[in-house]
Structure formats: C-alpha cells, structure tokens
Short mmCIF file of N, CA and C in Angstrom, two decimals:
data_model
loop_
_atom_site.label_atom_id
_atom_site.label_comp_id
_atom_site.label_asym_id
_atom_site.label_seq_id
_atom_site.Cartn_x
_atom_site.Cartn_y
_atom_site.Cartn_z
N MET D 1 107.00 97.11 93.66
CA MET D 1 107.27 97.17 92.23
C MET D 1 108.64 97.79 91.99
N THR D 2 109.04 98.69 92.87
CA THR D 2 110.34 99.33 92.72
C THR D 2 111.47 98.30 92.80
N ILE D 3 111.35 97.37 93.72
CA ILE D 3 112.36 96.32 93.86
C ILE D 3 112.39 95.46 92.60
N SER D 4 111.23 95.17 92.02
CA SER D 4 111.18 94.39 90.78
C SER D 4 111.88 95.13 89.64
N ILE D 5 111.69 96.42 89.56
CA ILE D 5 112.34 97.21 88.51
C ILE D 5 113.86 97.19 88.70
N LEU D 6 114.31 97.35 89.93
CA LEU D 6 115.75 97.30 90.19
C LEU D 6 116.32 95.92 89.90
N LEU D 7 115.61 94.88 90.30
CA LEU D 7 116.06 93.52 90.03
C LEU D 7 116.06 93.23 88.53
N ALA D 8 115.07 93.75 87.82
CA ALA D 8 115.02 93.57 86.37
C ALA D 8 116.18 94.29 85.69
N ALA D 9 116.52 95.47 86.17
CA ALA D 9 117.67 96.19 85.60
C ALA D 9 118.96 95.40 85.83
N LEU D 10 119.10 94.85 87.01
CA LEU D 10 120.28 94.03 87.31
C LEU D 10 120.29 92.78 86.43
N ALA D 11 119.15 92.14 86.26
CA ALA D 11 119.06 90.94 85.43
C ALA D 11 119.35 91.26 83.96
N ALA D 12 118.86 92.40 83.48
CA ALA D 12 119.11 92.80 82.09
C ALA D 12 120.61 93.03 81.87
N TRP D 13 121.25 93.63 82.83
CA TRP D 13 122.68 93.88 82.72
C TRP D 13 123.48 92.59 82.80
N ARG D 14 123.07 91.69 83.68
CA ARG D 14 123.86 90.48 83.94
C ARG D 14 123.51 89.33 83.00
N TRP D 15 122.20 89.08 82.76
CA TRP D 15 121.80 87.88 82.03
C TRP D 15 121.07 88.15 80.72
N GLY D 16 120.47 89.29 80.56
CA GLY D 16 119.80 89.57 79.30
C GLY D 16 118.38 90.08 79.47
N ARG D 17 117.84 90.47 78.34
CA ARG D 17 116.54 91.11 78.30
C ARG D 17 115.39 90.20 78.70
N GLU D 18 115.43 88.93 78.32
CA GLU D 18 114.32 88.02 78.59
C GLU D 18 114.11 87.82 80.10
N GLU D 19 115.21 87.69 80.83
CA GLU D 19 115.09 87.53 82.29
C GLU D 19 114.50 88.79 82.92
N ALA D 20 114.91 89.94 82.41
CA ALA D 20 114.37 91.21 82.93
C ALA D 20 112.88 91.31 82.67
N TYR D 21 112.44 90.92 81.48
CA TYR D 21 111.01 90.94 81.17
C TYR D 21 110.25 89.97 82.08
N ALA D 22 110.84 88.82 82.34
CA ALA D 22 110.19 87.83 83.20
C ALA D 22 110.02 88.38 84.61
N ILE D 23 111.04 89.04 85.13
CA ILE D 23 110.96 89.61 86.48
C ILE D 23 109.91 90.71 86.52
N LEU D 24 109.87 91.57 85.52
CA LEU D 24 108.87 92.64 85.48
C LEU D 24 107.45 92.06 85.36
N PHE D 25 107.28 91.05 84.52
CA PHE D 25 105.97 90.42 84.36
C PHE D 25 105.51 89.82 85.68
N ALA D 26 106.41 89.11 86.35
CA ALA D 26 106.05 88.50 87.63
C ALA D 26 105.77 89.56 88.69
N GLY D 27 106.50 90.66 88.66
CA GLY D 27 106.24 91.75 89.60
C GLY D 27 104.87 92.36 89.39
N ILE D 28 104.50 92.56 88.15
CA ILE D 28 103.17 93.11 87.84
C ILE D 28 102.08 92.11 88.25
N LEU D 29 102.31 90.84 87.99
CA LEU D 29 101.37 89.80 88.39
C LEU D 29 101.20 89.78 89.90
N SER D 30 102.27 89.94 90.62
CA SER D 30 102.22 89.96 92.07
C SER D 30 101.46 91.19 92.58
N VAL D 31 101.68 92.32 91.98
CA VAL D 31 100.97 93.54 92.38
C VAL D 31 99.47 93.38 92.12
N ILE D 32 99.11 92.78 91.00
CA ILE D 32 97.69 92.53 90.71
C ILE D 32 97.10 91.62 91.78
N ASN D 33 97.85 90.60 92.18
CA ASN D 33 97.38 89.70 93.24
C ASN D 33 97.15 90.45 94.55
N MET D 34 98.06 91.31 94.91
CA MET D 34 97.92 92.07 96.16
C MET D 34 96.74 93.03 96.08
N LEU D 35 96.51 93.62 94.91
CA LEU D 35 95.36 94.52 94.76
C LEU D 35 94.04 93.76 94.88
N ILE D 36 93.99 92.56 94.32
CA ILE D 36 92.78 91.73 94.45
C ILE D 36 92.51 91.45 95.92
N LEU D 37 93.54 91.01 96.63
CA LEU D 37 93.37 90.69 98.05
C LEU D 37 92.98 91.94 98.85
N GLY D 38 93.66 93.03 98.62
CA GLY D 38 93.35 94.26 99.34
C GLY D 38 91.95 94.75 99.09
N ASN D 39 91.51 94.65 97.84
CA ASN D 39 90.15 95.08 97.50
C ASN D 39 89.12 94.23 98.24
N ARG D 40 89.34 92.93 98.29
CA ARG D 40 88.40 92.04 98.98
C ARG D 40 88.43 92.26 100.50
N LEU D 41 89.61 92.50 101.06
CA LEU D 41 89.71 92.69 102.51
C LEU D 41 89.11 94.02 102.96
N MET D 42 89.16 95.03 102.12
CA MET D 42 88.61 96.34 102.50
C MET D 42 87.09 96.31 102.57
N ALA D 43 86.47 95.38 101.86
CA ALA D 43 85.01 95.33 101.82
C ALA D 43 84.47 94.07 102.48
N LEU D 44 85.08 93.68 103.59
CA LEU D 44 84.59 92.48 104.29
C LEU D 44 83.24 92.75 104.94
N PRO D 45 82.31 91.82 104.79
CA PRO D 45 81.03 91.97 105.46
C PRO D 45 81.17 91.75 106.97
N ALA D 46 80.16 92.18 107.70
CA ALA D 46 80.22 92.08 109.17
C ALA D 46 80.06 90.65 109.66
N SER D 47 79.34 89.83 108.94
CA SER D 47 79.12 88.45 109.41
C SER D 47 80.36 87.59 109.16
N PRO D 48 80.69 86.73 110.11
CA PRO D 48 81.86 85.86 109.92
C PRO D 48 81.71 84.94 108.70
N GLN D 49 80.49 84.44 108.46
CA GLN D 49 80.26 83.57 107.31
C GLN D 49 80.53 84.31 106.00
N GLY D 50 80.03 85.53 105.92
CA GLY D 50 80.24 86.33 104.71
C GLY D 50 81.70 86.70 104.52
N ALA D 51 82.39 87.01 105.63
CA ALA D 51 83.81 87.35 105.55
C ALA D 51 84.62 86.15 105.08
N THR D 52 84.29 84.98 105.59
CA THR D 52 85.00 83.76 105.19
C THR D 52 84.81 83.50 103.70
N LEU D 53 83.59 83.63 103.23
CA LEU D 53 83.33 83.41 101.80
C LEU D 53 84.05 84.43 100.94
N ARG D 54 84.10 85.67 101.39
CA ARG D 54 84.77 86.72 100.62
C ARG D 54 86.28 86.48 100.55
N ILE D 55 86.86 86.08 101.66
CA ILE D 55 88.31 85.79 101.65
C ILE D 55 88.59 84.56 100.80
N TRP D 56 87.76 83.53 100.91
CA TRP D 56 87.91 82.34 100.09
C TRP D 56 87.83 82.70 98.60
N GLY D 57 86.91 83.56 98.25
CA GLY D 57 86.79 84.02 96.86
C GLY D 57 88.02 84.77 96.40
N ALA D 58 88.59 85.59 97.28
CA ALA D 58 89.80 86.34 96.93
C ALA D 58 90.97 85.40 96.70
N VAL D 59 91.10 84.39 97.55
CA VAL D 59 92.19 83.43 97.39
C VAL D 59 92.04 82.66 96.08
N MET D 60 90.85 82.21 95.77
CA MET D 60 90.64 81.48 94.52
C MET D 60 90.88 82.37 93.30
N GLN D 61 90.45 83.63 93.40
CA GLN D 61 90.66 84.56 92.30
C GLN D 61 92.15 84.83 92.11
N ARG D 62 92.88 84.98 93.20
CA ARG D 62 94.33 85.20 93.11
C ARG D 62 95.04 84.00 92.48
N TRP D 63 94.65 82.79 92.88
CA TRP D 63 95.26 81.60 92.29
C TRP D 63 94.97 81.53 90.79
N ALA D 64 93.75 81.83 90.42
CA ALA D 64 93.39 81.78 89.00
C ALA D 64 94.19 82.80 88.20
N VAL D 65 94.30 84.02 88.71
CA VAL D 65 95.08 85.06 88.02
C VAL D 65 96.54 84.64 87.92
N THR D 66 97.10 84.09 88.99
CA THR D 66 98.49 83.68 89.00
C THR D 66 98.74 82.55 88.00
N ILE D 67 97.91 81.53 88.02
CA ILE D 67 98.11 80.38 87.13
C ILE D 67 97.95 80.79 85.67
N VAL D 68 96.91 81.54 85.37
CA VAL D 68 96.70 81.99 83.98
C VAL D 68 97.84 82.90 83.55
N GLY D 69 98.27 83.79 84.43
CA GLY D 69 99.38 84.69 84.10
C GLY D 69 100.68 83.95 83.85
N LEU D 70 100.97 82.96 84.67
CA LEU D 70 102.20 82.19 84.48
C LEU D 70 102.15 81.33 83.22
N ILE D 71 100.99 80.74 82.94
CA ILE D 71 100.84 79.97 81.70
C ILE D 71 101.03 80.88 80.50
N LEU D 72 100.43 82.06 80.54
CA LEU D 72 100.59 83.04 79.46
C LEU D 72 102.06 83.41 79.29
N ALA D 73 102.75 83.65 80.39
CA ALA D 73 104.15 84.06 80.34
C ALA D 73 105.05 82.97 79.78
N ILE D 74 104.77 81.72 80.15
CA ILE D 74 105.65 80.62 79.72
C ILE D 74 105.33 80.17 78.29
N VAL D 75 104.04 79.97 78.00
CA VAL D 75 103.66 79.39 76.72
C VAL D 75 103.64 80.42 75.60
N TRP D 76 103.04 81.57 75.85
CA TRP D 76 102.85 82.54 74.77
C TRP D 76 104.01 83.52 74.66
N LEU D 77 104.48 84.03 75.80
CA LEU D 77 105.56 85.02 75.78
C LEU D 77 106.95 84.39 75.84
N HIS D 78 107.03 83.11 76.16
CA HIS D 78 108.29 82.36 76.24
C HIS D 78 109.28 83.01 77.20
N LEU D 79 108.79 83.43 78.35
CA LEU D 79 109.66 84.03 79.36
C LEU D 79 110.32 82.93 80.18
N PRO D 80 111.56 83.16 80.63
CA PRO D 80 112.26 82.13 81.41
C PRO D 80 111.64 81.93 82.79
N ILE D 81 111.56 80.69 83.19
CA ILE D 81 110.92 80.33 84.45
C ILE D 81 111.69 80.90 85.64
N ILE D 82 113.00 80.89 85.56
CA ILE D 82 113.83 81.41 86.66
C ILE D 82 113.50 82.88 86.94
N GLY D 83 113.36 83.68 85.91
CA GLY D 83 113.00 85.08 86.09
C GLY D 83 111.62 85.26 86.68
N LEU D 84 110.68 84.43 86.24
CA LEU D 84 109.32 84.51 86.79
C LEU D 84 109.30 84.16 88.27
N VAL D 85 110.00 83.09 88.63
CA VAL D 85 110.05 82.69 90.04
C VAL D 85 110.74 83.77 90.87
N ALA D 86 111.84 84.31 90.36
CA ALA D 86 112.55 85.35 91.10
C ALA D 86 111.67 86.58 91.31
N GLY D 87 110.96 86.99 90.27
CA GLY D 87 110.08 88.15 90.38
C GLY D 87 108.95 87.93 91.37
N LEU D 88 108.32 86.76 91.32
CA LEU D 88 107.24 86.46 92.26
C LEU D 88 107.74 86.40 93.70
N LEU D 89 108.86 85.73 93.91
CA LEU D 89 109.39 85.61 95.27
C LEU D 89 109.80 86.96 95.84
N VAL D 90 110.51 87.74 95.06
CA VAL D 90 110.98 89.04 95.57
C VAL D 90 109.80 89.94 95.93
N THR D 91 108.83 90.05 95.05
CA THR D 91 107.71 90.94 95.35
C THR D 91 106.87 90.45 96.52
N HIS D 92 106.69 89.14 96.63
CA HIS D 92 105.92 88.62 97.77
C HIS D 92 106.68 88.79 99.08
N PHE D 93 107.99 88.58 99.08
CA PHE D 93 108.76 88.76 100.31
C PHE D 93 108.84 90.22 100.72
N VAL D 94 108.93 91.12 99.76
CA VAL D 94 108.92 92.55 100.10
C VAL D 94 107.57 92.94 100.68
N PHE D 95 106.49 92.45 100.07
CA PHE D 95 105.15 92.73 100.60
C PHE D 95 105.02 92.19 102.01
N LEU D 96 105.50 90.97 102.25
CA LEU D 96 105.45 90.38 103.57
C LEU D 96 106.27 91.19 104.58
N ALA D 97 107.42 91.67 104.17
CA ALA D 97 108.26 92.48 105.06
C ALA D 97 107.54 93.77 105.45
N PHE D 98 106.86 94.40 104.50
CA PHE D 98 106.12 95.61 104.82
C PHE D 98 104.94 95.33 105.75
N LEU D 99 104.28 94.18 105.55
CA LEU D 99 103.19 93.81 106.46
C LEU D 99 103.70 93.62 107.88
N VAL D 100 104.82 92.93 108.03
CA VAL D 100 105.41 92.71 109.35
C VAL D 100 105.80 94.03 109.98
N ARG D 101 106.39 94.92 109.19
CA ARG D 101 106.79 96.23 109.70
C ARG D 101 105.57 97.03 110.17
N GLU D 102 104.52 97.02 109.40
CA GLU D 102 103.31 97.75 109.78
C GLU D 102 102.66 97.15 111.02
N ARG D 103 102.67 95.86 111.12
CA ARG D 103 102.09 95.20 112.29
C ARG D 103 102.90 95.55 113.55
N ASN D 104 104.20 95.54 113.44
CA ASN D 104 105.04 95.92 114.58
C ASN D 104 104.84 97.39 114.95
N ARG D 105 104.63 98.22 113.95
CA ARG D 105 104.40 99.64 114.20
C ARG D 105 103.08 99.86 114.94
N GLU D 106 102.04 99.06 114.58
CA GLU D 106 100.75 99.17 115.25
C GLU D 106 100.81 98.71 116.69
N ARG D 107 101.63 97.72 116.97
CA ARG D 107 101.74 97.20 118.34
C ARG D 107 102.50 98.13 119.25
N SER D 108 103.32 98.99 118.69
CA SER D 108 104.13 99.91 119.53
C SER D 108 103.34 101.07 120.05
#
C-alpha cells in the first residue's frame, strides 16, 4: 500500500487528482484481494479435496471483488482506466516480489 501511496502522490503531481484516486482505489482493491486469499490459505482443511475447494472459492471470490470494484470505479466514480491498471499492477508486482523474497529466505 505504501508504494501505491507514493505512486498516487507522483501521479497527482504529474497528471492530476483523478489518476491519483484511481491508483489509490486500485491499491486498496488489491490489498482486499490479498487479504481474502491470505484468510482462505490460513484456514486450509487437512484433506486435499477440501483444500482445493477452499482455494477455488478464494479465487472466485477475488475475481468477483475485483470485477465489481473495477466496474464501480469506472462507471460510478469515473476513475481513469490507466490509473486503475497502474495501481493494480504495481501492488500485485510488489506483493509478488515480497513472496519471492520470503521464499528465497526460507530456502536459505
């Protein structure tokens, strides 16, 4: 979220307030997605069938939250698509980078 705030500040300075709001909205949407996934992964059942269903449910829930959030942002809030895409990509890539770093740390 910190990277989203910094990127939003840069966007507000360079392009305007609407792009900054779009980046912040997408960053918050991305954090909500990660919390949904983390919550589901922390409570995985012992059976492989149950774990598969739980992960599948988390993925579907994340897609639903993302699609509804983006529709809300574009149609109702009239946020620019470029800012939304930038916010989603930055937050997901930062999350991915931290996952890779943690995985490498565990292997060492």
